């Protein structure tokens, strides 16, 4: 049996909202979803698993209809879906009552349940979120029928507030495949068995690297999956080590060049480190204005050797200043203040 | 530093002047408007330069610019530092501005831009110099900036020049950077708040929509209920017409009965009168013919009555029959109509119900949809309420700048306290010399204001006489000047400083000056300084200026 496992499609999400390409990014979740349906249709995939967070928020009627329209293209494929923590089943939402096409199986309960797909000889276990947070270990100690059917767990969660689990427990379980969603980074927690699909497309610039879905096959309890990337958007980190000699202009030019060379679906997250004035926020902003730069993080700090400075200016105001600040409880603010003060005093 | 030669090409009212001052006291004597103040300005201008932009609108550059020969707006001084001779030449004219510093020992030119001159002067800055050793006419008190200069000085008092920190500038820089970050933060914050308010507004509108929809649904439901309660039976027949017809018929019937009765009366009357008249009673004594005619008339009456009875009876029967028929018809019609109506009613009710249910379903879905939107909007609002990473970072930065500023301030306060005593001792000593021991102790408060201790009282300069106040400021300037020019003693320029000193005070001041190692230029328009110096046998050079 061939199947595709997707999760965290986040239909309706608006990433990079304040950027010029924000409007374009709004479409990506839909385009990626459609691409998956296209593949299901073309290759006659028998089972489509959607491991939660199909929608970014409570779906509206037109969104549900649009999704249902997509599902109606693949009436020969069984679609199984659960609600995740973002699109949880709110009693005031129409989501739970929507009449899906007959090939769609939706888990309504927040209790472990299963469906049997007779012609696929498969049983799928799962539950839907009715709340934003679920703290219980709901994916452990599930009673699974063992009768030759393939058993799949469709699950969503993995951090302490969203159904935490221990990978080892799931590794030992009798499930043939555990299709996870929620963590946006795609990863095979247990090779060909416990798989986090990752977001279909990144929904924020912190989700760097490739995103896509898993396509696989289960044959007599042996499962094999492969990652398939989708490229509507990918965030690429650029880490730059700078120093005082590099001018803002040179930096911008360099970054612009790098971006020019990259394929057009890539967006960039720039991190600046190195020895520089602690306050170069104007520089950050200029970089952030560049095309396809999603975010700039500045971790630059003047390259002071405080121990040496302390010795050199032991009885002087700089030395006294360093001593005074080092005596304070060390946090982000005192650390910064140490740099700012010394920088201001050393300025000519 | 000792000035050995002053060359003025063209500066204000002074032209082509060459002076060779002595290393000690130099009295520059001249009447009013002979250029004493101009010469003082020339010396400071030579040492620290003169910028056309400074002190607008009435700036020094313009004040001393020659009227016709701008190109010769220039001069030079020769001076010695640590026994080495130097020549400093400046052109003040703004189009040909230039400064030249030459070490006369090896004729090597030094760079003023690179700070060689400042080094020769031991690092003293123009502002510091003008607030201490260079006292202009009518400017005995120090300027406001002096407090900051002093504080800076105190902080660095114990340092060698390498570790010197411009505390004022450091604090200024911290404040400036803090403001920059704050500005950016405020902008971000305002943008977020605006978005937040937008969401709140939208939420309000949506809530209203939901309320309205719910009310609509409620109204709709009560309306349906009411309709069920009041289904009125409907009739197609016209009741009013029936009623009127009924009344008419009854009236007609009554008329028939009356006429029927009248016919009976006619029959009886005709019969009775005829028989009675016929038998024996001749009613009328009349001829036979009249009698016969009477009988015939009575017979006719009888006959008419009989015919009337028959006719009206027939009429009544007919009317009764019609009415019975009508009643029957009405009854049947009512029955039939009701049945049909009922059937129609049920049909109509069913279709209406279906319609109503559909409307209700639409309303329900609409409400759910709006509620979902409301949930989403609320979520967005909540997300918007959280400050962004950049805002959090900015807040941290602002706090860090504040911390740095306060720490620096605290440190400088501590250092100031320590060095203050040293300074007070120095100034007190000079004041004691100047006042022949009358005022011995001087203190500086946290705002760098001077106060004199007289017994247990503290007196501020403005509480004392003009002469005493000037003595105090003189002590302050000389005391601090001494500290500023610790590395290289700078010339002291005194322009009419002793005008309000009496003889005794002047004598004390001159005696104190006589003991100083620094070069002194004393500008005066009175002869008494020269007299006292000669009297006391203090060596001095005399430079006479005339118009």
Short mmCIF file of N, CA and C in Angstrom, two decimals, chain A residues 150-249:
data_model
loop_
_atom_site.label_atom_id
_atom_site.label_comp_id
_atom_site.label_asym_id
_atom_site.label_seq_id
_atom_site.Cartn_x
_atom_site.Cartn_y
_atom_site.Cartn_z
N UNK A 150 -2.37 -3.84 8.79
CA UNK A 150 -1.30 -2.87 9.10
C UNK A 150 -1.87 -1.87 10.09
N UNK A 151 -1.11 -1.52 11.09
CA UNK A 151 -1.55 -0.55 12.08
C UNK A 151 -0.72 0.73 11.98
N UNK A 152 -1.44 1.81 11.81
CA UNK A 152 -0.75 3.10 11.68
C UNK A 152 -1.28 4.02 12.78
N UNK A 153 -0.37 4.77 13.42
CA UNK A 153 -0.79 5.78 14.39
C UNK A 153 -0.62 7.14 13.73
N UNK A 154 -1.73 7.88 13.68
CA UNK A 154 -1.69 9.24 13.15
C UNK A 154 -1.67 10.17 14.35
N UNK A 155 -0.59 10.95 14.52
CA UNK A 155 -0.40 11.64 15.79
C UNK A 155 0.07 13.07 15.59
N UNK A 156 -0.16 13.87 16.62
CA UNK A 156 0.24 15.27 16.55
C UNK A 156 0.74 15.69 17.93
N UNK A 157 1.93 16.20 18.00
CA UNK A 157 2.46 16.65 19.28
C UNK A 157 3.94 16.34 19.40
N UNK A 158 4.43 16.39 20.62
CA UNK A 158 5.84 16.07 20.82
C UNK A 158 6.59 17.04 21.69
N UNK A 159 5.90 18.10 22.18
CA UNK A 159 6.56 18.91 23.20
C UNK A 159 5.74 18.82 24.48
N UNK A 160 6.19 19.42 25.54
CA UNK A 160 5.58 19.15 26.84
C UNK A 160 4.11 19.60 26.94
N UNK A 161 3.74 20.59 26.12
CA UNK A 161 2.36 21.08 26.19
C UNK A 161 1.45 20.40 25.17
N UNK A 162 2.03 19.62 24.29
CA UNK A 162 1.24 19.01 23.22
C UNK A 162 1.58 17.52 23.11
N UNK A 163 0.85 16.76 23.90
CA UNK A 163 1.00 15.30 23.94
C UNK A 163 2.47 14.86 23.83
N UNK A 164 3.21 15.01 24.91
CA UNK A 164 4.61 14.58 24.87
C UNK A 164 4.71 13.07 24.69
N UNK A 165 5.82 12.62 24.15
CA UNK A 165 6.00 11.17 23.99
C UNK A 165 7.49 10.85 24.07
N UNK A 166 7.76 9.58 24.36
CA UNK A 166 9.14 9.14 24.35
C UNK A 166 9.34 8.30 23.10
N UNK A 167 10.32 8.67 22.32
CA UNK A 167 10.55 7.99 21.04
C UNK A 167 10.75 6.49 21.26
N UNK A 168 11.41 6.15 22.35
CA UNK A 168 11.71 4.75 22.63
C UNK A 168 10.45 3.92 22.80
N UNK A 169 9.47 4.52 23.51
CA UNK A 169 8.20 3.83 23.73
C UNK A 169 7.54 3.51 22.39
N UNK A 170 7.58 4.51 21.50
CA UNK A 170 6.94 4.32 20.20
C UNK A 170 7.72 3.33 19.34
N UNK A 171 9.03 3.32 19.55
CA UNK A 171 9.87 2.39 18.79
C UNK A 171 9.50 0.95 19.14
N UNK A 172 9.17 0.78 20.45
CA UNK A 172 8.82 -0.57 20.91
C UNK A 172 7.40 -0.97 20.53
N UNK A 173 6.56 0.02 20.18
CA UNK A 173 5.14 -0.25 19.95
C UNK A 173 4.94 -1.15 18.72
N UNK A 174 3.71 -1.70 18.62
CA UNK A 174 3.46 -2.64 17.52
C UNK A 174 3.01 -1.94 16.24
N UNK A 175 2.94 -0.61 16.28
CA UNK A 175 2.54 0.11 15.07
C UNK A 175 3.54 -0.14 13.94
N UNK A 176 3.00 -0.24 12.74
CA UNK A 176 3.90 -0.41 11.59
C UNK A 176 4.48 0.93 11.17
N UNK A 177 3.68 1.98 11.45
CA UNK A 177 4.17 3.30 11.09
C UNK A 177 3.51 4.32 12.02
N UNK A 178 4.27 5.29 12.49
CA UNK A 178 3.71 6.36 13.31
C UNK A 178 3.92 7.66 12.55
N UNK A 179 2.79 8.25 12.12
CA UNK A 179 2.87 9.48 11.30
C UNK A 179 2.66 10.68 12.20
N UNK A 180 3.75 11.38 12.49
CA UNK A 180 3.66 12.50 13.42
C UNK A 180 3.59 13.84 12.71
N UNK A 181 3.00 14.78 13.42
CA UNK A 181 3.03 16.18 13.01
C UNK A 181 3.35 17.03 14.23
N UNK A 182 3.44 18.31 14.06
CA UNK A 182 3.60 19.33 15.10
C UNK A 182 4.98 20.00 15.10
N UNK A 183 6.06 19.21 15.19
CA UNK A 183 7.38 19.83 15.10
C UNK A 183 7.64 20.12 13.62
N UNK A 184 8.06 21.33 13.34
CA UNK A 184 8.08 21.74 11.93
C UNK A 184 9.31 21.27 11.14
N UNK A 185 10.25 20.67 11.86
CA UNK A 185 11.45 20.19 11.17
C UNK A 185 11.23 18.73 10.79
N UNK A 186 11.34 18.40 9.50
CA UNK A 186 11.12 17.00 9.11
C UNK A 186 12.23 16.09 9.63
N UNK A 187 11.85 14.97 10.26
CA UNK A 187 12.89 14.06 10.74
C UNK A 187 12.32 12.66 10.96
N UNK A 188 13.17 11.69 10.73
CA UNK A 188 12.78 10.30 11.00
C UNK A 188 13.30 9.97 12.39
N UNK A 189 12.39 10.00 13.39
CA UNK A 189 12.81 9.76 14.78
C UNK A 189 13.26 8.32 14.93
N UNK A 190 12.51 7.41 14.28
CA UNK A 190 12.97 6.02 14.16
C UNK A 190 12.86 5.71 12.67
N UNK A 191 13.96 5.29 12.10
CA UNK A 191 14.01 5.10 10.65
C UNK A 191 12.84 4.26 10.16
N UNK A 192 12.09 4.79 9.22
CA UNK A 192 10.97 4.10 8.58
C UNK A 192 9.87 3.66 9.54
N UNK A 193 9.87 4.26 10.73
CA UNK A 193 8.81 3.85 11.66
C UNK A 193 8.14 5.05 12.34
N UNK A 194 8.93 5.84 13.04
CA UNK A 194 8.36 7.01 13.71
C UNK A 194 8.89 8.24 12.97
N UNK A 195 7.99 8.92 12.28
CA UNK A 195 8.44 10.01 11.40
C UNK A 195 7.68 11.30 11.68
N UNK A 196 8.45 12.35 11.89
CA UNK A 196 7.87 13.69 12.02
C UNK A 196 7.91 14.29 10.63
N UNK A 197 6.73 14.59 10.08
CA UNK A 197 6.70 15.04 8.69
C UNK A 197 7.29 16.43 8.51
N UNK A 198 7.21 17.24 9.56
CA UNK A 198 7.65 18.63 9.43
C UNK A 198 6.60 19.43 8.70
N UNK A 199 6.74 20.74 8.78
CA UNK A 199 5.77 21.59 8.07
C UNK A 199 5.93 21.35 6.57
N UNK A 200 4.80 21.40 5.85
CA UNK A 200 4.86 21.17 4.41
C UNK A 200 5.68 22.27 3.75
N UNK A 201 5.48 23.50 4.23
CA UNK A 201 6.33 24.63 3.84
C UNK A 201 6.61 25.42 5.12
N UNK A 202 7.78 26.05 5.21
CA UNK A 202 8.09 26.76 6.45
C UNK A 202 7.07 27.87 6.70
N UNK A 203 6.70 28.08 7.97
CA UNK A 203 5.73 29.14 8.25
C UNK A 203 6.39 30.33 8.94
N UNK A 204 7.66 30.24 9.26
CA UNK A 204 8.37 31.42 9.74
C UNK A 204 9.84 31.28 9.37
N UNK A 205 10.56 32.40 9.39
CA UNK A 205 11.94 32.37 8.91
C UNK A 205 12.86 31.61 9.87
N UNK A 206 12.32 31.19 11.03
CA UNK A 206 13.14 30.39 11.93
C UNK A 206 13.21 28.93 11.48
N UNK A 207 12.33 28.57 10.55
CA UNK A 207 12.29 27.18 10.09
C UNK A 207 13.16 27.04 8.85
N UNK A 208 14.45 26.95 9.10
CA UNK A 208 15.39 26.94 7.98
C UNK A 208 15.49 25.53 7.41
N UNK A 209 16.01 25.46 6.20
CA UNK A 209 16.23 24.16 5.56
C UNK A 209 15.03 23.70 4.76
N UNK A 210 15.15 22.47 4.21
CA UNK A 210 14.13 21.94 3.31
C UNK A 210 12.87 21.53 4.05
N UNK A 211 11.74 21.67 3.36
CA UNK A 211 10.47 21.21 3.90
C UNK A 211 9.72 20.46 2.81
N UNK A 212 8.84 19.55 3.24
CA UNK A 212 8.09 18.77 2.27
C UNK A 212 7.28 17.70 2.97
N UNK A 213 7.24 16.51 2.36
CA UNK A 213 6.41 15.44 2.93
C UNK A 213 7.12 14.09 2.78
N UNK A 214 6.52 13.06 3.38
CA UNK A 214 7.10 11.72 3.27
C UNK A 214 6.19 10.85 2.42
N UNK A 215 6.81 10.11 1.52
CA UNK A 215 6.03 9.18 0.69
C UNK A 215 6.58 7.78 0.97
N UNK A 216 5.69 6.81 1.11
CA UNK A 216 6.19 5.50 1.50
C UNK A 216 5.25 4.36 1.13
N UNK A 217 5.63 3.19 1.57
CA UNK A 217 4.89 1.98 1.23
C UNK A 217 4.94 1.03 2.43
N UNK A 218 3.80 0.41 2.72
CA UNK A 218 3.81 -0.64 3.74
C UNK A 218 3.40 -1.92 3.05
N UNK A 219 4.22 -2.93 3.20
CA UNK A 219 3.92 -4.23 2.62
C UNK A 219 4.23 -5.28 3.68
N UNK A 220 3.24 -6.02 4.07
CA UNK A 220 3.35 -7.05 5.13
C UNK A 220 4.24 -6.57 6.29
N UNK A 221 3.75 -5.52 6.90
CA UNK A 221 4.35 -4.95 8.12
C UNK A 221 5.75 -4.38 7.92
N UNK A 222 6.18 -4.26 6.70
CA UNK A 222 7.48 -3.63 6.49
C UNK A 222 7.22 -2.29 5.80
N UNK A 223 7.77 -1.28 6.42
CA UNK A 223 7.49 0.06 5.94
C UNK A 223 8.77 0.72 5.46
N UNK A 224 8.62 1.53 4.44
CA UNK A 224 9.77 2.32 3.97
C UNK A 224 9.26 3.68 3.52
N UNK A 225 9.91 4.74 4.01
CA UNK A 225 9.48 6.08 3.59
C UNK A 225 10.66 6.88 3.06
N UNK A 226 10.32 7.86 2.26
CA UNK A 226 11.33 8.75 1.68
C UNK A 226 10.85 10.18 1.80
N UNK A 227 11.79 11.09 2.00
CA UNK A 227 11.42 12.51 2.11
C UNK A 227 11.34 13.11 0.72
N UNK A 228 10.31 13.92 0.50
CA UNK A 228 10.15 14.58 -0.79
C UNK A 228 10.02 16.09 -0.55
N UNK A 229 11.04 16.86 -0.91
CA UNK A 229 10.94 18.31 -0.64
C UNK A 229 9.98 19.02 -1.59
N UNK A 230 9.41 20.11 -1.10
CA UNK A 230 8.59 21.00 -1.93
C UNK A 230 9.24 22.37 -1.87
N UNK A 231 9.41 23.00 -3.00
CA UNK A 231 10.15 24.26 -3.02
C UNK A 231 9.31 25.44 -3.46
N UNK A 232 8.44 25.90 -2.57
CA UNK A 232 7.82 27.19 -2.84
C UNK A 232 8.57 28.25 -2.06
N UNK A 233 9.12 27.81 -0.94
CA UNK A 233 9.87 28.74 -0.10
C UNK A 233 10.85 27.95 0.75
N UNK A 234 12.05 28.48 0.86
CA UNK A 234 13.01 27.87 1.78
C UNK A 234 13.82 28.99 2.40
N UNK A 235 14.02 28.90 3.70
CA UNK A 235 14.82 29.92 4.38
C UNK A 235 16.25 29.42 4.52
N UNK A 236 17.20 30.26 4.10
CA UNK A 236 18.61 29.88 4.12
C UNK A 236 19.33 30.77 5.13
N UNK A 237 20.05 30.19 6.05
CA UNK A 237 20.81 31.02 6.98
C UNK A 237 22.12 31.50 6.35
N UNK A 238 22.44 32.78 6.57
CA UNK A 238 23.75 33.29 6.16
C UNK A 238 24.42 33.80 7.44
N UNK A 239 25.50 33.16 7.81
CA UNK A 239 26.22 33.61 9.01
C UNK A 239 27.45 34.39 8.57
N UNK A 240 27.52 35.63 8.98
CA UNK A 240 28.63 36.47 8.55
C UNK A 240 29.43 36.93 9.76
N UNK A 241 30.73 36.74 9.65
CA UNK A 241 31.61 37.25 10.70
C UNK A 241 32.16 38.58 10.21
N UNK A 242 31.89 39.63 10.92
CA UNK A 242 32.31 40.95 10.46
C UNK A 242 33.36 41.53 11.40
N UNK A 243 34.03 42.55 10.93
CA UNK A 243 34.92 43.32 11.80
C UNK A 243 34.81 44.79 11.43
N UNK A 244 35.60 45.59 12.14
CA UNK A 244 35.43 47.04 11.97
C UNK A 244 35.82 47.52 10.58
N UNK A 245 36.65 46.73 9.89
CA UNK A 245 37.12 47.18 8.57
C UNK A 245 36.04 47.04 7.50
N UNK A 246 35.09 46.14 7.72
CA UNK A 246 34.06 45.91 6.71
C UNK A 246 32.99 46.99 6.83
N UNK A 247 32.83 47.74 5.76
CA UNK A 247 31.83 48.82 5.81
C UNK A 247 30.45 48.24 5.56
N UNK A 248 29.47 49.00 5.95
CA UNK A 248 28.08 48.57 5.75
C UNK A 248 27.79 48.35 4.28
N UNK A 249 28.37 49.21 3.46
CA UNK A 249 28.12 49.13 2.03
C UNK A 249 28.68 47.83 1.46
#
